[in-house]
Coordinates of C-alpha atoms in Angstrom, one line a residue:
X400 CA 46.6 -29.6 6.0
X401 CA 43.1 -28.8 7.1
X402 CA 40.2 -31.3 7.4
X403 CA 37.0 -30.8 5.6
X404 CA 35.1 -30.9 9.0
X405 CA 38.2 -28.0 10.7
X406 CA 37.7 -25.7 7.1
X407 CA 33.4 -25.9 7.6
X408 CA 34.0 -25.0 11.8
X409 CA 36.8 -22.1 10.1
X410 CA 33.3 -21.0 7.9
X411 CA 30.9 -21.2 10.5
X412 CA 33.0 -20.1 13.5
X413 CA 33.3 -16.6 11.6
X414 CA 29.6 -16.5 10.4
X415 CA 28.4 -17.0 13.8
X416 CA 30.7 -13.8 15.4
X417 CA 28.4 -11.6 13.1
X418 CA 25.3 -13.2 15.2
X419 CA 24.0 -10.9 18.0
X420 CA 24.4 -13.9 20.4
X421 CA 28.1 -13.1 19.8
X422 CA 28.3 -9.4 20.8
X423 CA 26.2 -9.0 23.8
X424 CA 27.3 -6.2 25.5
X425 CA 26.9 -3.7 21.7
X426 CA 23.5 -5.5 21.5
X427 CA 22.6 -4.0 25.2
X428 CA 23.5 -0.8 24.6
X429 CA 21.2 -0.7 21.4
X430 CA 18.2 -2.4 23.8
X431 CA 18.8 0.4 26.3
X432 CA 18.6 3.0 23.8
X433 CA 15.3 1.9 23.0
X434 CA 16.4 0.2 19.8
X435 CA 16.8 -3.0 18.2
X436 CA 19.6 -4.6 16.4
X437 CA 20.0 -4.6 12.7
X438 CA 19.7 -8.7 11.9
X439 CA 16.3 -7.9 15.1
X440 CA 14.8 -5.9 12.6
X441 CA 15.0 -8.2 9.7
X442 CA 13.1 -10.9 11.8
X443 CA 10.6 -8.8 12.5
X444 CA 10.0 -7.9 8.5
X445 CA 10.5 -10.7 7.1
X446 CA 9.5 -14.9 6.9
X447 CA 12.9 -15.7 5.0
X448 CA 16.3 -14.2 5.3
X449 CA 19.3 -15.0 2.9
X450 CA 22.3 -12.6 3.6
X451 CA 25.0 -11.7 1.1
X452 CA 28.1 -9.6 2.6
X453 CA 28.2 -11.1 6.5
X454 CA 31.5 -11.6 6.3
X455 CA 32.6 -8.6 4.3
X456 CA 34.7 -5.7 6.3
X457 CA 36.5 -2.7 6.0
X458 CA 40.4 -2.3 4.1
X459 CA 43.2 -1.7 5.9
X460 CA 43.9 0.9 7.9
X461 CA 45.1 4.0 6.6
X462 CA 48.4 6.1 7.9
X463 CA 49.1 3.6 10.4
X464 CA 46.1 3.7 12.7
X465 CA 44.9 0.0 14.2
X466 CA 42.3 -2.3 11.5
X467 CA 38.8 -1.2 12.0
X468 CA 36.7 -4.2 13.7
X469 CA 33.5 -3.9 11.5
X470 CA 31.5 -6.9 10.9
X471 CA 30.0 -6.8 7.4
X472 CA 31.5 -3.1 7.2
X473 CA 28.3 -1.5 9.6
X474 CA 25.1 -3.2 6.9
X475 CA 23.3 -6.6 6.7
X476 CA 22.2 -7.2 3.1
X477 CA 20.4 -9.2 1.5
X478 CA 17.2 -11.0 0.4
X479 CA 14.7 -11.0 2.4
X480 CA 10.7 -12.1 1.9
X481 CA 7.8 -9.8 3.3
X482 CA 4.2 -11.3 2.9
X483 CA 5.3 -14.3 0.4
X484 CA 7.3 -11.4 -2.3
X485 CA 11.5 -11.1 -2.4
X486 CA 12.8 -7.7 -1.7
X487 CA 16.6 -6.7 -1.4
X488 CA 16.8 -5.6 2.5
X489 CA 19.9 -3.1 3.6
X490 CA 19.6 -2.8 7.9
X491 CA 22.7 -0.8 8.9
X492 CA 24.3 -1.8 12.1
X493 CA 24.6 1.2 14.5
X494 CA 26.5 -1.2 16.9
X495 CA 29.2 -1.5 14.0
X496 CA 30.9 2.1 14.1
X497 CA 27.7 3.6 15.0
X498 CA 26.4 2.1 11.2
X499 CA 28.8 4.1 9.2
X500 CA 29.3 3.8 5.5
X501 CA 32.5 2.3 4.5
X502 CA 33.7 1.7 0.6
X503 CA 32.9 -2.0 1.6
X504 CA 29.7 -1.4 3.1
X505 CA 28.7 0.6 -0.4
X506 CA 29.9 -1.6 -2.4
X507 CA 27.3 -3.8 -0.6
X508 CA 24.2 -1.5 -1.0
X509 CA 25.3 -1.3 -4.9
X510 CA 24.9 -5.0 -4.6
X511 CA 21.5 -5.0 -3.5
X512 CA 20.6 -1.9 -5.9
X513 CA 21.7 -4.5 -8.8
X514 CA 19.5 -7.3 -7.2
X515 CA 16.6 -4.8 -7.2
X516 CA 16.9 -3.9 -11.0
X517 CA 17.6 -7.5 -12.5
X518 CA 15.3 -9.7 -10.7
X519 CA 12.6 -6.5 -10.5
X520 CA 12.0 -6.6 -6.8
X521 CA 11.8 -3.6 -4.0
X522 CA 14.5 -2.1 -2.3
X523 CA 14.1 -1.8 1.6
X524 CA 16.1 -0.1 3.5
X525 CA 16.5 0.0 7.5
X526 CA 18.5 3.1 8.5
X527 CA 20.1 3.6 11.6
X528 CA 23.4 5.8 11.8
X529 CA 25.5 6.2 8.7
X530 CA 27.4 9.0 6.9
X531 CA 30.5 9.1 6.2
X532 CA 33.4 6.9 8.2
X533 CA 35.7 9.3 9.7
X534 CA 38.4 6.8 9.2
X535 CA 37.5 6.6 5.7
X536 CA 36.9 9.9 4.8
X537 CA 39.5 11.5 5.4
X538 CA 41.8 10.4 2.5
X539 CA 41.1 12.5 -1.0
X540 CA 42.1 9.0 -2.7
X541 CA 38.9 7.4 -0.9
X542 CA 36.9 10.7 -1.4
X543 CA 37.6 12.3 -5.1
X544 CA 35.5 9.1 -6.7
X545 CA 32.4 10.0 -5.1
X546 CA 30.1 7.5 -5.3
X547 CA 27.3 5.8 -7.8
X548 CA 24.6 5.2 -5.2
X549 CA 22.8 8.0 -5.7
X550 CA 23.0 7.6 -9.4
X551 CA 21.8 3.3 -9.2
X552 CA 18.8 4.9 -6.8
X553 CA 17.6 7.0 -9.5
X554 CA 17.9 4.4 -12.0
X555 CA 16.1 2.3 -9.8
X556 CA 13.5 5.3 -8.7
X557 CA 9.7 4.3 -10.5
X558 CA 11.1 0.9 -11.3
X559 CA 10.5 -0.8 -8.4
X560 CA 10.0 0.2 -4.8
X561 CA 12.1 2.5 -2.8
X562 CA 11.5 2.3 1.1
X563 CA 12.9 3.7 3.9
X564 CA 12.9 3.9 7.7
X565 CA 14.5 6.3 9.6
X566 CA 15.2 4.5 12.8
X567 CA 18.6 6.0 14.7
X568 CA 20.5 9.0 13.6
X569 CA 20.2 10.0 10.3
X570 CA 22.1 12.9 9.0
X571 CA 24.1 13.1 5.9
X572 CA 24.8 10.9 3.3
X573 CA 21.3 8.5 4.6
X574 CA 19.0 11.3 5.0
X575 CA 19.7 12.1 0.8
X576 CA 19.0 8.8 0.2
X577 CA 16.5 8.5 2.0
X578 CA 14.7 11.2 0.4
X579 CA 15.6 9.7 -2.8
X580 CA 12.7 6.7 -2.0
X581 CA 8.9 6.5 -2.9
X582 CA 8.2 6.0 1.3
X583 CA 10.0 6.9 4.3
X584 CA 8.5 6.6 7.6
X585 CA 10.5 7.7 10.7
X586 CA 10.0 6.4 14.5
X587 CA 9.9 8.8 16.9
X588 CA 12.4 9.5 19.4
X589 CA 15.2 7.2 17.8
X590 CA 15.1 8.8 14.1
X591 CA 16.3 11.6 12.4
X592 CA 16.6 13.1 9.2
X593 CA 18.5 16.0 8.1
X594 CA 21.7 17.3 6.4
X595 CA 23.8 18.0 8.9
X596 CA 24.1 17.1 13.1
X597 CA 23.7 19.7 15.6
X598 CA 27.6 19.2 16.2
X599 CA 28.2 20.1 12.3
X600 CA 25.2 23.0 12.6
X601 CA 27.0 25.2 15.8
X602 CA 30.5 24.4 14.2
X603 CA 29.9 25.2 10.7
X604 CA 27.5 28.1 11.2
X605 CA 26.8 28.9 14.7
X606 CA 23.8 28.3 15.6
X607 CA 22.7 26.1 18.8
X608 CA 20.1 23.7 17.7
X609 CA 18.7 20.0 19.3
X610 CA 18.9 16.9 16.7
X611 CA 15.5 16.6 17.8
X612 CA 15.0 20.4 16.0
X613 CA 17.2 19.9 13.4
X614 CA 15.5 16.4 12.3
X615 CA 13.3 15.2 14.5
X616 CA 10.0 12.6 14.3
X617 CA 7.6 15.1 13.8
X618 CA 9.3 17.8 13.0
X619 CA 10.0 15.7 9.5
X620 CA 6.7 14.4 9.3
X621 CA 5.2 18.0 9.2
X622 CA 7.7 18.9 7.3
X623 CA 6.7 16.6 4.5
X624 CA 10.4 14.4 4.5
X625 CA 9.0 11.7 5.8
X626 CA 5.4 10.0 4.7
X627 CA 4.7 8.7 8.4
X628 CA 6.1 9.3 12.0
X629 CA 5.5 6.1 14.4
X630 CA 5.5 5.3 17.9
X631 CA 8.0 2.3 17.7
X632 CA 9.9 0.3 15.4
X633 CA 7.2 -2.5 15.3
X634 CA 4.6 -0.1 13.8
X635 CA 7.6 1.3 11.0
X636 CA 7.9 -2.4 10.2
X637 CA 4.5 -2.7 9.5
X638 CA 4.2 0.2 7.3
X639 CA 6.3 -0.9 5.3
X640 CA 5.2 -4.0 5.1
X641 CA 1.1 -1.9 4.2
X642 CA 3.2 0.1 1.9
X643 CA 4.1 -2.5 -0.2
X644 CA 1.0 -4.3 0.0
X645 CA -0.8 -1.8 -2.7
X646 CA 2.4 -2.1 -5.0
X647 CA 3.5 -4.7 -7.6
X648 CA 7.3 -5.6 -7.3
X649 CA 8.1 -3.6 -10.3
X650 CA 6.4 -1.2 -12.6
X651 CA 5.2 -3.4 -14.7
X652 CA 4.6 -6.0 -12.6
X653 CA 0.9 -7.8 -11.7
X654 CA -0.9 -5.4 -9.0
X655 CA -1.3 -6.8 -5.7
X656 CA -5.3 -7.4 -5.9
X657 CA -7.1 -7.9 -2.7
X658 CA -11.0 -9.6 -2.0
X659 CA -13.1 -7.7 -5.4
X660 CA -16.2 -8.7 -3.3
X661 CA -15.1 -6.1 -0.1
X662 CA -17.6 -4.4 1.1
X663 CA -17.2 -0.5 1.4
X664 CA -16.3 1.8 4.2
X665 CA -18.6 1.9 7.4
X666 CA -20.1 5.2 6.4
X667 CA -20.9 3.8 3.0
X668 CA -24.6 4.2 3.5
X669 CA -24.7 7.6 4.5
X670 CA -22.5 8.9 1.9
X671 CA -25.3 10.7 0.4
X672 CA -25.1 13.3 3.2
X673 CA -21.3 13.3 4.0
X674 CA -20.6 16.3 1.7
X675 CA -23.3 19.1 3.0
X676 CA -25.3 21.2 0.2
X677 CA -23.9 24.4 1.9
X678 CA -20.3 25.4 0.3
X679 CA -19.2 27.4 3.6
X680 CA -20.2 23.9 5.6
X681 CA -17.2 22.3 6.5
X682 CA -16.5 17.9 6.3
X683 CA -13.9 15.5 6.9
X684 CA -13.8 14.7 3.1
X685 CA -11.5 11.5 4.6
X686 CA -14.9 10.3 5.7
X687 CA -15.9 10.7 1.8
X688 CA -12.7 8.4 0.6
X689 CA -13.4 5.8 3.6
X690 CA -16.9 5.6 2.6
X691 CA -16.2 4.7 -1.1
X692 CA -13.2 2.6 -0.4
X693 CA -13.0 -0.9 0.5
X694 CA -13.6 -1.4 4.3
X695 CA -10.3 -1.1 6.1
X696 CA -8.3 -0.7 3.0
X697 CA -7.3 3.6 3.7
X698 CA -3.4 4.2 4.0
X699 CA -3.3 7.8 4.3
X700 CA 0.5 9.3 3.3
X701 CA 1.8 12.3 4.9
X702 CA -1.3 12.6 7.0
X703 CA 0.9 15.8 9.3
X704 CA 1.9 17.6 6.2
X705 CA -0.2 20.1 4.0
X706 CA -3.6 18.9 5.4
X707 CA -5.4 21.1 2.8
X708 CA -4.9 17.8 0.7
X709 CA -5.5 14.1 1.1
X710 CA -3.4 11.4 -0.3
X711 CA -4.4 7.8 0.4
X712 CA -3.8 4.8 -1.0
X713 CA -6.4 2.1 -1.0
X714 CA -8.8 -0.2 -2.4
X715 CA -11.3 -0.3 -4.8
X716 CA -13.1 -3.7 -5.3
X717 CA -9.9 -5.0 -4.3
X718 CA -8.0 -3.3 -7.0
X719 CA -5.3 -0.8 -5.4
X720 CA -5.4 2.9 -6.5
X721 CA -4.8 6.3 -5.0
X722 CA -6.9 8.5 -3.9
X723 CA -6.3 12.5 -4.0
X724 CA -8.9 14.8 -1.9
X725 CA -9.3 18.4 -1.0
X726 CA -9.8 18.5 2.3
X727 CA -12.6 20.8 3.3
X728 CA -11.7 21.3 6.7
X729 CA -8.6 23.1 6.4
X730 CA -8.0 26.5 4.3
X731 CA -11.2 25.5 3.1
X732 CA -9.2 23.2 0.6
X733 CA -7.6 25.6 -1.3
X734 CA -4.5 24.2 -2.2
X735 CA -1.0 26.3 -1.6
X736 CA 2.6 24.9 -2.5
X737 CA 2.9 22.3 0.1
X738 CA -0.5 21.2 -1.2
X739 CA 1.0 21.3 -4.8
X740 CA 3.9 19.7 -3.5
X741 CA 2.6 16.8 -1.8
X742 CA -0.4 16.1 -4.4
X743 CA 1.9 16.1 -7.5
X744 CA 4.0 13.7 -6.2
X745 CA 2.0 11.3 -4.6
X746 CA 0.2 10.9 -8.3
X747 CA 3.7 9.8 -9.8
X748 CA 4.1 7.8 -7.2
X749 CA 0.8 5.9 -8.4
X750 CA 1.5 6.5 -11.9
X751 CA 5.0 4.6 -11.9
X752 CA 3.4 1.9 -9.9
X753 CA 0.3 1.6 -12.4
X754 CA -2.2 2.3 -9.2
X755 CA -5.5 4.4 -11.0
X756 CA -5.9 7.5 -9.5
X757 CA -9.7 9.2 -7.9
X758 CA -9.7 12.5 -8.1
X759 CA -12.0 14.4 -5.7
X760 CA -12.3 18.1 -6.0
X761 CA -13.4 20.2 -3.3
X762 CA -11.6 23.9 -3.5
X763 CA -12.6 27.7 -3.7
X764 CA -9.0 27.8 -5.5
X765 CA -5.4 29.0 -4.9
X766 CA -4.4 30.3 -1.8
X767 CA -3.8 34.4 -2.7
X768 CA -1.6 37.2 -1.1
X769 CA 1.7 37.7 -1.2
X770 CA 3.0 35.2 1.0
X771 CA 1.5 32.6 -1.8
X772 CA 3.1 34.4 -4.4
X773 CA 6.5 34.3 -2.7
X774 CA 6.0 30.5 -1.9
X775 CA 6.0 30.2 -5.8
X776 CA 3.1 28.4 -5.9
X777 CA 1.9 29.5 -9.4
X778 CA 4.6 27.0 -10.7
X779 CA 4.5 24.7 -7.9
X780 CA 0.6 24.2 -8.2
X781 CA 1.0 24.0 -11.9
X782 CA 3.3 20.3 -11.2
X783 CA -0.5 18.9 -10.4
X784 CA -1.6 19.0 -13.4
X785 CA 1.7 18.5 -14.9
X786 CA 1.7 15.2 -13.3
X787 CA -1.6 14.2 -14.4
X788 CA -0.5 14.8 -18.0
X789 CA 2.1 12.7 -18.3
X790 CA 0.2 10.2 -16.6
X791 CA -0.2 7.2 -18.1
X792 CA -2.4 5.1 -15.4
X793 CA -6.3 5.7 -15.5
X794 CA -8.0 8.8 -13.8
X795 CA -11.1 9.4 -12.5
X796 CA -12.8 13.1 -11.4
X797 CA -15.1 13.0 -9.2
X798 CA -16.2 16.8 -8.5
X799 CA -18.7 16.6 -4.8
X800 CA -18.5 20.8 -4.2
X801 CA -16.6 23.5 -5.0
X802 CA -14.5 23.6 -8.4
X803 CA -13.7 26.8 -9.5
X804 CA -11.2 28.6 -12.2
X805 CA -8.2 27.5 -12.8
X806 CA -7.6 25.1 -9.6
X807 CA -10.4 23.2 -11.3
X808 CA -8.6 22.7 -14.1
X809 CA -5.1 21.7 -12.3
X810 CA -7.5 19.2 -10.4
X811 CA -8.2 17.8 -13.4
X812 CA -11.5 18.5 -14.0
X813 CA -14.0 18.1 -16.7
X814 CA -11.7 17.0 -19.7
X815 CA -9.0 18.2 -18.7
X816 CA -7.0 15.5 -18.4
X817 CA -8.9 13.1 -20.9
X818 CA -9.7 11.4 -17.7
X819 CA -11.0 7.7 -17.6
X820 CA -14.7 8.7 -15.7
X821 CA -15.2 12.3 -14.9
X822 CA -18.7 12.9 -13.5
X823 CA -20.4 15.3 -10.9
X824 CA -22.5 15.5 -7.5
X825 CA -25.4 17.1 -7.1
X826 CA -23.8 19.2 -4.6
X827 CA -21.2 20.2 -7.1
X828 CA -20.6 23.9 -7.9
X829 CA -18.5 24.1 -11.2
X830 CA -17.8 27.9 -12.2
X831 CA -14.9 30.1 -13.1
X832 CA -15.1 31.9 -9.9
X833 CA -17.2 32.0 -7.1
X834 CA -19.9 34.0 -7.5
X835 CA -20.2 36.2 -4.9
X836 CA -16.5 37.2 -6.4
X837 CA -17.5 37.7 -9.5
X838 CA -20.4 39.6 -9.0
X839 CA -18.1 42.1 -6.6
X840 CA -15.9 42.0 -9.1
X841 CA -17.8 42.9 -12.3
X842 CA -21.3 44.2 -11.1
X843 CA -20.3 46.3 -7.7
X844 CA -19.9 49.3 -8.9
X845 CA -24.3 48.9 -10.3
X846 CA -25.3 47.8 -7.1
X847 CA -23.7 50.4 -4.8
X848 CA -25.5 53.1 -7.3
X849 CA -28.9 51.6 -6.2
X850 CA -31.3 52.9 -3.6
X851 CA -31.3 49.3 -1.6
X852 CA -27.4 48.6 -2.5
X853 CA -27.7 45.1 -0.8
X854 CA -31.0 44.1 -2.2
X855 CA -29.7 44.4 -5.3
X856 CA -26.6 42.9 -5.0
X857 CA -28.7 39.7 -3.8
X858 CA -30.7 40.1 -7.3
X859 CA -27.6 39.7 -9.1
X860 CA -26.4 36.5 -7.1
X861 CA -30.2 35.1 -7.8
X862 CA -29.5 35.5 -11.6
X863 CA -25.9 33.7 -11.8
X864 CA -26.8 31.4 -9.1
X865 CA -29.6 29.9 -11.8
X866 CA -26.6 28.7 -14.4
X867 CA -24.5 27.4 -11.9
X868 CA -25.8 23.5 -11.7
X869 CA -24.1 20.2 -12.4
X870 CA -27.0 19.2 -14.8
X871 CA -25.8 22.2 -16.6
X872 CA -22.3 20.6 -16.4
X873 CA -23.3 17.8 -18.0
X874 CA -25.8 19.1 -20.7
X875 CA -22.6 20.7 -22.1
X876 CA -20.8 17.6 -22.0
X877 CA -18.3 18.9 -19.7
X878 CA -18.2 15.7 -17.6
X879 CA -19.9 12.4 -18.0
X880 CA -23.0 12.6 -15.9
X881 CA -24.2 13.8 -12.9
X882 CA -24.5 11.0 -10.4
X883 CA -25.2 10.2 -6.7
X884 CA -22.5 9.5 -4.5
X885 CA -24.1 6.3 -3.5
X886 CA -24.0 5.1 -7.3
X887 CA -19.9 6.5 -7.2
X888 CA -18.4 3.1 -6.1
X889 CA -19.7 1.1 -8.7
X890 CA -18.5 2.8 -11.2
X891 CA -14.8 3.3 -10.5
X892 CA -14.7 0.0 -10.1
X893 CA -16.4 -0.7 -13.6
X894 CA -13.7 2.3 -14.7
X895 CA -10.9 0.3 -13.3
X896 CA -11.7 -2.9 -14.2
X897 CA -12.3 -2.2 -18.0
X898 CA -9.8 0.5 -18.5
X899 CA -6.4 -0.2 -20.1
X900 CA -3.7 -0.5 -17.4
X901 CA -1.6 2.2 -19.4
X902 CA -2.9 4.2 -22.2
X903 CA -0.1 5.1 -24.6
X904 CA 1.9 8.4 -24.8
X905 CA 0.6 11.1 -26.3
X906 CA 3.8 12.1 -28.6
X907 CA 5.6 9.3 -28.5
X908 CA 9.1 10.5 -30.3
X909 CA 9.6 13.5 -26.8
X910 CA 12.5 12.0 -25.4
X911 CA 10.5 14.4 -22.0
X912 CA 8.7 16.7 -20.6
X913 CA 10.2 19.8 -18.1
X914 CA 8.0 19.8 -14.8
X915 CA 7.0 23.3 -14.0
X916 CA 9.4 23.0 -11.0

């Protein structure tokens, strides 16, 4: 019969065999690929980590095949602490069968998800490899049940923050899992994300394409598949830490407040001059966002996708907020389908986790033409208004300059969404259609008959421009006030401090609304 000391030594030996120090050759190969191991990544992200499932492994081999050697079944799972708050953590281990998904490994992921649901904490996935494990996938008995993991992720979506980092190969199931997360970052040079790798694409379609072309980091960032492409793993882990710093641990958790006395950004002293009165003159709206928000608090998401709209997390008086701003430097700030999807999804994330939303409006309208219609812009743009309409968090609308027609309404202008604050700057130009276009549509036949058509056109323009004035918008009480840009930060902070964190649903007994797309 074994002694206590022998039993303890037996368990310690089994656990030590899982450590990187006991697998020097595999660790060296991982480092040679320019990647950290799963355990090194966990150590870099967390201050404390409590592992579960480390001793788990694959089941018996099928069809007389040799038993698989797969420590932890290819994924390290447990509870880690990030900036003092617990998160469930799953780090796929590429050194174990390429990080492929086995039945036991999936059970460990389900355990993580269950803990998130019960303990109300974020779920962080560090992806490196994965996809179906061929040794287990070619068996109808094992494949037939499918997987409940995406169902579980759906349960968690909007309830707790879901974060994925693509740090290695990420084709197939890992891509589907990551796509279900709120925030996805990817490492250039090593991370990929897509439905099929080059080999399967070539086998299935005959198309020649590299993995970089199919799912490389910068391509994924431009497609909007990920929120941020970064240069190395340390930057990816920093991005995860930063993203989580704006959010509560779960939907109704206490807001993660910063300093209420925080100073505004470096351009705050010249914010009244940042937006040119000339509507044909561009400017970088990111400078406006930084001038309004707390210094060094702005974290832009999807900067490489649909750059005609800017979506950022930030802080106002220490309070985390989301900012959606039209970007005049790209397409004049006009809304197209990618920008509509980007803005709508971001608003949904903010609403899920209780972040007030600031909308900075400066746009000439929607993109027009056959290409715009083929992109289903009519439906995709409607989703912005849909997300703002179902949102229960405080919302503030600021018209900085151009605000025309239906696009103004979709962006929540005036009384469109019953915003908690609806204001305009002196540079605002609010009307149903740009004056030049209106005159050319309604009065072209008239001014062309004049002795001097251009002079007559100019006369019409001057006549109608006299009615386009933010003071008139305030006079009709379509907005709350016209304020200076330099007065806006104070108003935003006061509004979000005073407003209830959630408003009641307008139709309490309705099951759900149906998204336009």
